[in-house]
mmCIF file of C-alpha atoms in Angstrom:
data_model
loop_
_atom_site.group_PDB
_atom_site.id
_atom_site.type_symbol
_atom_site.label_atom_id
_atom_site.label_comp_id
_atom_site.label_asym_id
_atom_site.label_seq_id
_atom_site.Cartn_x
_atom_site.Cartn_y
_atom_site.Cartn_z
ATOM 1 C CA MET I 229 0.000 0.000 0.000
ATOM 2 C CA VAL I 230 1.326 3.438 -0.942
ATOM 3 C CA ASP I 231 1.647 5.937 1.896
ATOM 4 C CA VAL I 232 -0.208 9.217 1.547
ATOM 5 C CA SER I 233 2.334 12.052 1.565
ATOM 6 C CA PRO I 234 4.081 10.782 4.706
ATOM 7 C CA GLN I 235 6.178 13.220 6.691
ATOM 8 C CA THR I 236 8.942 11.122 8.232
ATOM 9 C CA PRO I 237 9.472 12.015 11.896
ATOM 10 C CA VAL I 238 13.041 12.627 13.030
ATOM 11 C CA HIS I 239 14.201 11.793 16.551
ATOM 12 C CA ILE I 240 14.978 14.879 18.612
ATOM 13 C CA GLU I 241 18.425 13.511 19.479
ATOM 14 C CA GLY I 242 19.521 13.854 15.866
ATOM 15 C CA VAL I 243 17.597 16.859 14.622
ATOM 16 C CA ALA I 244 19.850 19.405 16.347
ATOM 17 C CA PHE I 245 22.902 18.199 14.507
ATOM 18 C CA LYS I 246 21.607 17.697 10.970
ATOM 19 C CA ILE I 247 18.668 19.837 9.865
ATOM 20 C CA SER I 248 16.752 18.183 7.033
ATOM 21 C CA ASP I 249 13.309 18.992 5.673
ATOM 22 C CA GLU I 250 11.899 16.250 7.888
ATOM 23 C CA GLY I 251 13.955 17.582 10.797
ATOM 24 C CA LEU I 252 12.327 20.988 10.400
ATOM 25 C CA MET I 253 8.972 19.306 10.966
ATOM 26 C CA THR I 254 10.246 17.892 14.250
ATOM 27 C CA LEU I 255 11.420 21.371 15.291
ATOM 28 C CA ALA I 256 8.006 22.815 14.428
ATOM 29 C CA ALA I 257 6.190 20.091 16.378
ATOM 30 C CA PHE I 258 8.432 20.588 19.415
ATOM 31 C CA LEU I 259 7.861 24.346 19.432
ATOM 32 C CA LEU I 260 4.101 24.034 19.005
ATOM 33 C CA ALA I 261 3.864 21.453 21.781
ATOM 34 C CA GLY I 262 5.774 23.823 24.056
ATOM 35 C CA ALA I 263 2.581 25.527 25.252
ATOM 36 C CA VAL I 264 1.025 22.193 26.199
ATOM 37 C CA TRP I 265 4.111 21.056 28.081
ATOM 38 C CA TYR I 266 4.595 24.374 29.827
ATOM 39 C CA ARG I 267 1.034 25.225 30.780
ATOM 40 C CA LYS I 268 -0.131 21.660 31.472
ATOM 41 C CA ARG I 269 -3.032 21.960 29.035
ATOM 42 C CA ASP I 270 -3.915 18.250 29.139
ATOM 43 C CA GLY I 271 -6.415 19.004 31.909
ATOM 44 C CA GLY I 272 -9.320 16.612 31.837
ATOM 45 C CA GLU I 273 -9.075 15.910 28.116
ATOM 46 C CA PRO I 274 -7.793 12.653 26.661
ATOM 47 C CA SER I 275 -4.132 13.050 25.790
ATOM 48 C CA LEU I 276 -3.440 16.228 23.801
ATOM 49 C CA LEU I 277 -0.063 14.691 23.007
ATOM 50 C CA PRO I 278 -0.500 10.928 22.515
ATOM 51 C CA ALA I 279 2.594 9.005 23.592
ATOM 52 C CA GLU I 280 2.424 6.763 20.525
ATOM 53 C CA ASP I 281 2.590 9.833 18.263
ATOM 54 C CA LEU I 282 5.524 11.309 20.174
ATOM 55 C CA GLU I 283 7.506 8.064 20.459
ATOM 56 C CA PRO I 284 9.237 8.329 17.033
ATOM 57 C CA LEU I 285 10.336 11.866 17.973
ATOM 58 C CA GLY I 286 11.804 10.699 21.289
ATOM 59 C CA LEU I 287 9.321 12.869 23.197
ATOM 60 C CA ALA I 288 6.882 10.315 24.594
ATOM 61 C CA ASP I 289 7.868 10.908 28.221
ATOM 62 C CA TRP I 290 9.171 14.454 27.867
ATOM 63 C CA HIS I 291 7.836 17.134 30.192
ATOM 64 C CA VAL I 292 8.782 20.515 31.637
ATOM 65 C CA ALA I 293 10.128 19.793 35.093
ATOM 66 C CA ASP I 294 9.315 23.258 36.488
ATOM 67 C CA ALA I 295 6.105 24.021 34.573
ATOM 68 C CA ASP I 296 4.059 26.831 36.102
ATOM 69 C CA SER I 297 0.760 27.681 34.449
ATOM 70 C CA ASP I 298 0.492 30.935 36.443
ATOM 71 C CA ASN I 299 3.792 32.431 35.313
ATOM 72 C CA ARG I 300 4.548 33.980 31.930
ATOM 73 C CA PHE I 301 7.827 35.307 30.616
ATOM 74 C CA ASP I 302 8.514 38.879 29.533
ATOM 75 C CA PRO I 303 9.034 38.926 25.747
ATOM 76 C CA HIS I 304 10.668 42.366 25.969
ATOM 77 C CA SER I 305 13.436 41.418 28.385
ATOM 78 C CA GLY I 306 16.959 41.912 27.087
ATOM 79 C CA GLU I 307 17.685 38.186 27.108
ATOM 80 C CA MET I 308 14.653 37.329 25.002
ATOM 81 C CA ARG I 309 14.924 40.304 22.648
ATOM 82 C CA GLU I 310 18.480 39.416 21.695
ATOM 83 C CA LEU I 311 17.219 36.057 20.415
ATOM 84 C CA VAL I 312 15.102 37.732 17.735
ATOM 85 C CA ASP I 313 16.942 41.019 17.137
ATOM 86 C CA ASP I 314 18.919 41.409 13.907
ATOM 87 C CA LEU I 315 16.919 38.648 12.241
ATOM 88 C CA ALA I 316 15.460 40.622 9.348
ATOM 89 C CA PHE I 317 17.210 38.431 6.774
ATOM 90 C CA PRO I 318 18.579 35.400 8.631
ATOM 91 C CA ASP I 319 20.451 32.671 6.826
ATOM 92 C CA PRO I 320 18.042 29.694 7.040
ATOM 93 C CA ASP I 321 20.662 26.984 7.551
ATOM 94 C CA LYS I 322 22.571 28.939 10.195
ATOM 95 C CA PHE I 323 19.375 30.036 11.924
ATOM 96 C CA HIS I 324 17.881 26.557 12.138
ATOM 97 C CA ALA I 325 21.173 25.085 13.329
ATOM 98 C CA GLU I 326 21.132 27.600 16.207
ATOM 99 C CA LEU I 327 17.453 26.908 16.848
ATOM 100 C CA GLY I 328 18.157 23.174 16.879
ATOM 101 C CA GLU I 329 20.831 23.688 19.537
ATOM 102 C CA LEU I 330 18.430 25.676 21.734
ATOM 103 C CA ILE I 331 15.738 23.046 21.337
ATOM 104 C CA TYR I 332 18.181 20.292 22.191
ATOM 105 C CA GLN I 333 19.258 22.219 25.293
ATOM 106 C CA ALA I 334 15.611 22.519 26.364
ATOM 107 C CA TYR I 335 15.077 18.848 25.614
ATOM 108 C CA ARG I 336 18.010 17.887 27.826
ATOM 109 C CA SER I 337 17.289 20.239 30.732
ATOM 110 C CA ARG I 338 13.457 20.036 30.744
ATOM 111 C CA GLY I 339 13.525 23.581 32.074
ATOM 112 C CA SER I 340 10.857 26.185 31.347
ATOM 113 C CA HIS I 341 13.475 28.899 30.867
ATOM 114 C CA ASP I 342 15.322 26.918 28.208
ATOM 115 C CA LEU I 343 12.024 26.064 26.532
ATOM 116 C CA ALA I 344 11.069 29.757 26.510
ATOM 117 C CA ARG I 345 14.392 30.647 24.867
ATOM 118 C CA ALA I 346 13.852 28.043 22.136
ATOM 119 C CA VAL I 347 10.283 29.228 21.540
ATOM 120 C CA MET I 348 11.353 32.874 21.364
ATOM 121 C CA LYS I 349 14.123 32.037 18.909
ATOM 122 C CA GLY I 350 11.609 30.131 16.779
ATOM 123 C CA THR I 351 9.386 33.222 16.421
ATOM 124 C CA GLY I 352 12.082 34.709 14.198
ATOM 125 C CA SER I 353 12.442 31.698 11.892
ATOM 126 C CA PRO I 354 12.568 32.358 8.129
ATOM 127 C CA ASP I 355 10.380 29.264 7.727
ATOM 128 C CA PRO I 356 6.684 30.297 8.049
ATOM 129 C CA LEU I 357 5.516 27.013 9.563
ATOM 130 C CA ILE I 358 8.191 26.988 12.261
ATOM 131 C CA ARG I 359 7.531 30.666 12.967
ATOM 132 C CA ILE I 360 3.774 30.224 13.421
ATOM 133 C CA CYS I 361 4.237 27.102 15.569
ATOM 134 C CA ALA I 362 6.633 29.028 17.794
ATOM 135 C CA LEU I 363 4.207 31.969 18.001
ATOM 136 C CA ALA I 364 1.370 29.665 19.060
ATOM 137 C CA SER I 365 3.412 28.628 22.089
ATOM 138 C CA ALA I 366 4.886 32.092 22.639
ATOM 139 C CA PHE I 367 1.387 33.540 23.019
ATOM 140 C CA GLU I 368 0.801 31.041 25.833
ATOM 141 C CA MET I 369 4.190 31.366 27.521
ATOM 142 C CA PHE I 370 4.889 35.119 27.204
ATOM 143 C CA LYS I 371 3.046 38.280 28.245
ATOM 144 C CA TYR I 372 2.105 39.612 24.820
ATOM 145 C CA SER I 373 -0.402 42.421 24.443
ATOM 146 C CA THR I 374 -3.232 42.100 21.938
ATOM 147 C CA THR I 375 -1.529 44.738 19.786
ATOM 148 C CA ASP I 376 1.716 42.749 19.755
ATOM 149 C CA ARG I 377 -0.118 39.549 18.831
ATOM 150 C CA VAL I 378 -2.017 41.122 15.946
ATOM 151 C CA ARG I 379 1.103 42.903 14.648
ATOM 152 C CA LYS I 380 3.051 39.641 14.513
ATOM 153 C CA LEU I 381 0.205 37.716 12.900
ATOM 154 C CA THR I 382 -0.478 40.285 10.187
ATOM 155 C CA GLN I 383 3.050 39.698 8.926
ATOM 156 C CA PHE I 384 1.958 36.278 7.652
ATOM 157 C CA ASP I 385 0.839 35.558 4.130
ATOM 158 C CA PHE I 386 -2.527 33.891 4.639
ATOM 159 C CA SER I 387 -2.194 32.152 1.296
ATOM 160 C CA GLU I 388 0.707 30.114 2.672
ATOM 161 C CA SER I 389 0.477 26.364 3.187
ATOM 162 C CA GLU I 390 -2.667 24.965 4.774
ATOM 163 C CA ALA I 391 -1.115 24.381 8.200
ATOM 164 C CA THR I 392 0.627 27.767 8.353
ATOM 165 C CA SER I 393 -2.355 29.860 7.236
ATOM 166 C CA THR I 394 -4.869 27.893 9.322
ATOM 167 C CA ILE I 395 -2.858 28.206 12.540
ATOM 168 C CA ALA I 396 -2.271 31.910 11.855
ATOM 169 C CA ALA I 397 -6.009 32.464 11.328
ATOM 170 C CA MET I 398 -6.823 30.574 14.538
ATOM 171 C CA LEU I 399 -4.398 32.718 16.550
ATOM 172 C CA LEU I 400 -5.725 35.910 14.965
ATOM 173 C CA ALA I 401 -9.300 34.927 15.818
ATOM 174 C CA ARG I 402 -8.280 34.378 19.434
ATOM 175 C CA ALA I 403 -6.368 37.650 19.614
ATOM 176 C CA LEU I 404 -9.261 39.684 18.198
ATOM 177 C CA ARG I 405 -11.921 37.607 19.976
ATOM 178 C CA VAL I 406 -13.916 37.278 16.776
ATOM 179 C CA ALA I 407 -15.135 34.315 14.774
ATOM 180 C CA LEU I 408 -13.194 34.633 11.532
ATOM 181 C CA SER I 409 -15.095 33.181 8.605
ATOM 182 C CA ALA I 410 -15.823 33.909 4.986
ATOM 183 C CA ILE I 411 -19.294 33.917 3.481
ATOM 184 C CA ASP I 412 -19.135 33.289 -0.255
ATOM 185 C CA GLN I 413 -21.760 32.821 -2.913
ATOM 186 C CA LEU I 414 -22.670 29.205 -3.506
ATOM 187 C CA PRO I 415 -20.870 27.794 -6.574
ATOM 188 C CA GLU I 416 -23.090 28.098 -9.638
ATOM 189 C CA ASP I 417 -22.416 24.548 -10.766
ATOM 190 C CA VAL I 418 -23.951 22.804 -7.747
ATOM 191 C CA THR I 419 -25.744 19.691 -8.870
ATOM 192 C CA SER I 420 -29.496 19.520 -8.209
ATOM 193 C CA SER I 421 -31.034 16.168 -7.348
ATOM 194 C CA ALA I 422 -34.589 14.921 -7.070
ATOM 195 C CA GLN I 423 -33.713 12.202 -4.549
ATOM 196 C CA ALA I 424 -36.596 11.634 -2.160
ATOM 197 C CA LYS I 425 -34.626 10.625 0.913
ATOM 198 C CA PRO I 426 -30.828 10.737 0.625
ATOM 199 C CA GLY I 427 -28.921 8.551 3.065
ATOM 200 C CA LEU I 428 -25.599 10.394 3.447
ATOM 201 C CA MET I 429 -24.613 13.987 4.210
ATOM 202 C CA LEU I 430 -21.239 15.769 4.316
ATOM 203 C CA ILE I 431 -20.351 18.385 6.952
ATOM 204 C CA HIS I 432 -17.409 20.759 6.543
ATOM 205 C CA GLY I 433 -15.355 22.241 9.366
ATOM 206 C CA THR I 434 -14.112 25.723 10.236
ATOM 207 C CA ASN I 435 -14.036 28.146 7.327
ATOM 208 C CA PHE I 436 -10.770 30.090 7.363
ATOM 209 C CA PRO I 437 -10.448 32.518 4.439
ATOM 210 C CA PRO I 438 -9.156 32.058 1.837
ATOM 211 C CA LEU I 439 -9.295 28.297 2.435
ATOM 212 C CA ARG I 440 -13.039 27.894 1.855
ATOM 213 C CA PRO I 441 -13.974 24.211 2.311
ATOM 214 C CA LYS I 442 -15.003 22.765 -1.032
ATOM 215 C CA TRP I 443 -14.496 19.023 -0.641
ATOM 216 C CA GLN I 444 -18.169 18.456 0.262
ATOM 217 C CA VAL I 445 -19.877 20.678 -2.353
ATOM 218 C CA PRO I 446 -22.302 18.614 -4.482
ATOM 219 C CA GLY I 447 -21.149 18.035 -8.032
ATOM 220 C CA THR I 448 -17.781 19.791 -7.684
ATOM 221 C CA GLY I 449 -16.326 18.710 -4.334
ATOM 222 C CA LEU I 450 -13.636 16.103 -4.877
ATOM 223 C CA LEU I 451 -14.566 13.929 -1.903
ATOM 224 C CA PHE I 452 -18.251 14.333 -2.772
ATOM 225 C CA GLN I 453 -17.490 12.988 -6.242
ATOM 226 C CA HIS I 454 -15.483 10.088 -4.833
ATOM 227 C CA ILE I 455 -18.148 9.006 -2.341
ATOM 228 C CA ALA I 456 -20.932 9.480 -4.895
ATOM 229 C CA GLY I 457 -19.061 6.952 -7.035
ATOM 230 C CA PHE I 458 -19.990 4.126 -4.660
ATOM 231 C CA ARG I 459 -22.924 5.676 -2.775
ATOM 232 C CA GLY I 460 -25.842 6.803 -4.897
ATOM 233 C CA ASP I 461 -27.665 8.416 -1.990
ATOM 234 C CA VAL I 462 -25.403 11.368 -1.104
ATOM 235 C CA TYR I 463 -27.438 14.530 -0.478
ATOM 236 C CA ALA I 464 -26.924 16.584 -3.646
ATOM 237 C CA LYS I 465 -29.696 19.171 -3.636
ATOM 238 C CA GLU I 466 -28.972 22.899 -3.749
ATOM 239 C CA ASP I 467 -29.989 23.238 -0.108
ATOM 240 C CA PHE I 468 -27.253 20.863 1.105
ATOM 241 C CA PHE I 469 -26.125 21.532 4.677
ATOM 242 C CA ARG I 470 -23.439 24.124 5.246
ATOM 243 C CA TRP I 471 -22.633 26.502 8.066
ATOM 244 C CA GLU I 472 -20.733 29.758 8.378
ATOM 245 C CA GLY I 473 -17.708 27.948 9.802
ATOM 246 C CA GLY I 474 -16.784 30.600 12.343
ATOM 247 C CA TYR I 475 -13.903 29.787 14.665
ATOM 248 C CA SER I 476 -15.689 30.105 18.002
ATOM 249 C CA LYS I 477 -17.784 28.087 20.413
ATOM 250 C CA TYR I 478 -20.753 30.340 19.665
ATOM 251 C CA ALA I 479 -20.492 29.719 15.907
ATOM 252 C CA ARG I 480 -20.538 25.978 16.557
ATOM 253 C CA GLU I 481 -23.575 26.354 18.843
ATOM 254 C CA VAL I 482 -25.454 28.155 16.061
ATOM 255 C CA ALA I 483 -24.381 25.486 13.570
ATOM 256 C CA THR I 484 -25.647 22.792 15.935
ATOM 257 C CA ARG I 485 -29.109 24.357 16.025
ATOM 258 C CA ASN I 486 -29.085 24.768 12.249
ATOM 259 C CA LEU I 487 -28.088 21.128 11.745
ATOM 260 C CA ASP I 488 -30.899 20.020 14.040
ATOM 261 C CA ASP I 489 -33.383 22.129 12.071
ATOM 262 C CA TRP I 490 -31.988 20.984 8.712
ATOM 263 C CA VAL I 491 -32.291 17.279 9.525
ATOM 264 C CA GLN I 492 -35.689 17.552 11.208
ATOM 265 C CA ARG I 493 -37.284 19.544 8.377
ATOM 266 C CA ARG I 494 -36.169 16.958 5.816
ATOM 267 C CA ASN I 495 -37.125 13.975 7.970
ATOM 268 C CA LEU I 496 -33.571 12.592 7.726
ATOM 269 C CA LEU I 497 -33.116 11.183 11.226
ATOM 270 C CA GLY I 498 -30.695 8.269 11.064
ATOM 271 C CA ILE I 499 -28.827 9.612 8.024
ATOM 272 C CA ASP I 500 -25.165 8.641 7.480
ATOM 273 C CA ALA I 501 -22.581 11.431 7.709
ATOM 274 C CA VAL I 502 -18.971 12.314 6.966
ATOM 275 C CA ALA I 503 -17.694 15.308 8.949
ATOM 276 C CA HIS I 504 -14.358 17.108 9.037
ATOM 277 C CA SER I 505 -12.587 18.997 11.827
ATOM 278 C CA HIS I 506 -14.953 21.066 14.013
ATOM 279 C CA GLY I 507 -17.809 19.896 11.801
ATOM 280 C CA CYS I 508 -17.466 16.654 13.792
ATOM 281 C CA ASN I 509 -18.118 18.585 17.002
ATOM 282 C CA VAL I 510 -21.144 20.279 15.454
ATOM 283 C CA LEU I 511 -22.509 16.816 14.635
ATOM 284 C CA MET I 512 -21.876 15.443 18.145
ATOM 285 C CA ALA I 513 -23.443 18.509 19.764
ATOM 286 C CA ALA I 514 -26.530 18.057 17.576
ATOM 287 C CA THR I 515 -27.163 14.614 19.072
ATOM 288 C CA HIS I 516 -28.007 16.397 22.329
ATOM 289 C CA ARG I 517 -30.925 18.008 20.508
ATOM 290 C CA GLY I 518 -32.327 14.637 19.458
ATOM 291 C CA ILE I 519 -30.591 14.088 16.099
ATOM 292 C CA THR I 520 -29.571 10.503 15.362
ATOM 293 C CA PHE I 521 -27.182 9.071 12.783
ATOM 294 C CA ASN I 522 -26.493 5.635 11.344
ATOM 295 C CA ARG I 523 -22.902 5.474 10.074
ATOM 296 C CA VAL I 524 -20.588 8.401 10.822
ATOM 297 C CA VAL I 525 -16.966 9.014 9.799
ATOM 298 C CA PHE I 526 -15.051 11.729 11.663
ATOM 299 C CA LEU I 527 -12.114 13.201 9.739
ATOM 300 C CA SER I 528 -9.342 15.013 11.683
ATOM 301 C CA CYS I 529 -11.595 15.839 14.627
ATOM 302 C CA PRO I 530 -10.274 18.264 17.294
ATOM 303 C CA VAL I 531 -11.314 16.228 20.332
ATOM 304 C CA ARG I 532 -12.864 18.158 23.228
ATOM 305 C CA TRP I 533 -14.591 15.242 24.889
ATOM 306 C CA HIS I 534 -15.916 17.127 27.919
ATOM 307 C CA GLU I 535 -17.391 19.774 25.620
ATOM 308 C CA TYR I 536 -18.426 17.724 22.584
ATOM 309 C CA SER I 537 -19.372 14.061 22.829
ATOM 310 C CA PRO I 538 -22.363 12.220 21.337
ATOM 311 C CA VAL I 539 -25.377 11.053 23.295
ATOM 312 C CA ALA I 540 -25.155 7.335 23.982
ATOM 313 C CA GLY I 541 -26.943 5.389 21.263
ATOM 314 C CA SER I 542 -27.334 8.401 18.956
ATOM 315 C CA ILE I 543 -24.801 7.041 16.433
ATOM 316 C CA GLN I 544 -25.080 3.417 15.372
ATOM 317 C CA LYS I 545 -21.556 3.019 13.985
ATOM 318 C CA VAL I 546 -18.726 5.546 14.085
ATOM 319 C CA GLN I 547 -15.114 5.713 12.930
ATOM 320 C CA SER I 548 -12.453 8.380 13.455
ATOM 321 C CA VAL I 549 -9.652 8.967 10.924
ATOM 322 C CA ARG I 550 -6.645 11.184 11.712
ATOM 323 C CA VAL I 551 -2.959 11.809 11.079
ATOM 324 C CA ARG I 552 -0.326 11.622 13.806
ATOM 325 C CA LEU I 553 0.333 14.803 15.779
ATOM 326 C CA ASP I 554 -1.838 17.029 13.593
ATOM 327 C CA LEU I 555 -0.352 20.522 14.025
ATOM 328 C CA VAL I 556 -3.668 22.276 13.374
ATOM 329 C CA ILE I 557 -5.425 20.259 16.091
ATOM 330 C CA LEU I 558 -2.518 20.855 18.457
ATOM 331 C CA ALA I 559 -2.644 24.614 17.808
ATOM 332 C CA ASP I 560 -6.379 24.430 18.579
ATOM 333 C CA LEU I 561 -5.353 23.055 22.001
ATOM 334 C CA SER I 562 -7.604 20.070 21.406
ATOM 335 C CA ALA I 563 -6.876 16.400 21.981
ATOM 336 C CA GLN I 564 -5.536 14.368 19.077
ATOM 337 C CA ARG I 565 -7.604 11.264 19.786
ATOM 338 C CA PHE I 566 -10.793 10.162 21.473
ATOM 339 C CA PRO I 567 -10.741 8.529 24.917
ATOM 340 C CA ARG I 568 -10.041 4.819 24.822
ATOM 341 C CA HIS I 569 -13.055 2.545 24.374
ATOM 342 C CA THR I 570 -15.232 5.342 22.970
ATOM 343 C CA ILE I 571 -14.711 5.962 19.247
ATOM 344 C CA PRO I 572 -12.376 3.695 17.239
ATOM 345 C CA GLU I 573 -9.727 5.401 15.158
ATOM 346 C CA LYS I 574 -7.692 4.735 12.052
ATOM 347 C CA ILE I 575 -4.330 6.515 12.086
ATOM 348 C CA LEU I 576 -2.930 7.451 8.692
ATOM 349 C CA PRO I 577 0.805 7.170 7.922
ATOM 350 C CA ASN I 578 1.238 10.940 8.175
ATOM 351 C CA TRP I 579 2.745 13.180 10.806
ATOM 352 C CA PHE I 580 2.303 16.892 11.498
ATOM 353 C CA VAL I 581 0.639 18.597 8.538
ATOM 354 C CA SER I 582 -2.202 18.156 6.039
ATOM 355 C CA HIS I 583 -5.152 18.648 8.372
ATOM 356 C CA SER I 584 -7.342 18.241 5.290
ATOM 357 C CA VAL I 585 -5.546 15.176 3.894
ATOM 358 C CA THR I 586 -8.362 13.070 5.337
ATOM 359 C CA THR I 587 -10.759 14.736 2.867
ATOM 360 C CA LYS I 588 -8.655 13.858 -0.199
ATOM 361 C CA PRO I 589 -9.927 11.115 -2.550
ATOM 362 C CA ALA I 590 -6.377 9.717 -2.833
ATOM 363 C CA THR I 591 -6.344 9.197 0.922
ATOM 364 C CA TRP I 592 -9.673 7.392 0.811
ATOM 365 C CA GLN I 593 -8.486 5.169 -2.015
ATOM 366 C CA ASN I 594 -5.029 4.326 -0.638
ATOM 367 C CA GLN I 595 -6.204 3.839 2.937
ATOM 368 C CA MET I 596 -9.433 2.002 1.996
ATOM 369 C CA LEU I 597 -11.693 4.385 3.898
ATOM 370 C CA ASP I 598 -14.697 3.586 1.691
ATOM 371 C CA GLN I 599 -15.324 0.537 3.889
ATOM 372 C CA TYR I 600 -16.652 2.723 6.689
ATOM 373 C CA LEU I 601 -19.607 3.822 4.573
ATOM 374 C CA LYS I 602 -20.583 0.449 3.131
#
């Protein structure tokens, strides 16, 4: 079986001494996980950082020995400023070699101060993904004002890679305390269907401009087309379910009510569903309003089990599909997996990026995901 765009993890012991493209991914993951390690964000959630995901990176049992969730560092202190000063045009190889050394020092000492130094250094990286991962942790570990946060985030090109632009949009939404979303006109080539009672619906996740979710759009969405190839009952009418996709708890609450209304008005209780990202949480929340489903596939779900979990018996058969150590889910400060003995999961041979890889037809074909809807 062919792997789907695998990102090979590199052990932290070696990454500081030879920076490869794969090694940069390990640096990014370490920096992003810094906030979780430092501020003990596991809380009551099932593991935000699953040991089996961290094992290949040598970080399964790593922790910050002197973590203190009540203390934040001063980003304007002389020691921290010197780590990012004079970095307008850093040499990438030299910069990442220095960053690797700081990360390795933090890895060896397990000290919050060394971790803070590595995170601060990372905020000046010439690599956008490493820089945004470092900023995600820096905003948790340092005393940044809202103005400082917005200024740093507006320096990003929001047409960058999926992971970079999505994490940047998430951080900007938090900083501004708004639900960023984009409301576009419905594509003109949506397919209309006269099906009396479709048996499968698709639910998109958060809508971060300019990355408007399109995989589920009838007629044109690539995953829609793939699933319609073996399921003739996918909902394809012009009034197919969609929600604003705002990045906030309130936006998901509104979507939950809309999903309840949408299903009830069409008499589609017990319909099958495929949901992606926070669309999965919208679906689970809707079960508390009386909605039921038959088969459900969750794709890259940010797990917040104490906030979003289905009513017992509301879903007849469910399957979760995810990549290992999804950076977007980690930046969302959500758990990577569901609690044991709740929802079974299939883990793809991918680490770190491609939060939307679970919506790609190639993924479904290579990883035989069709079986969960048959």
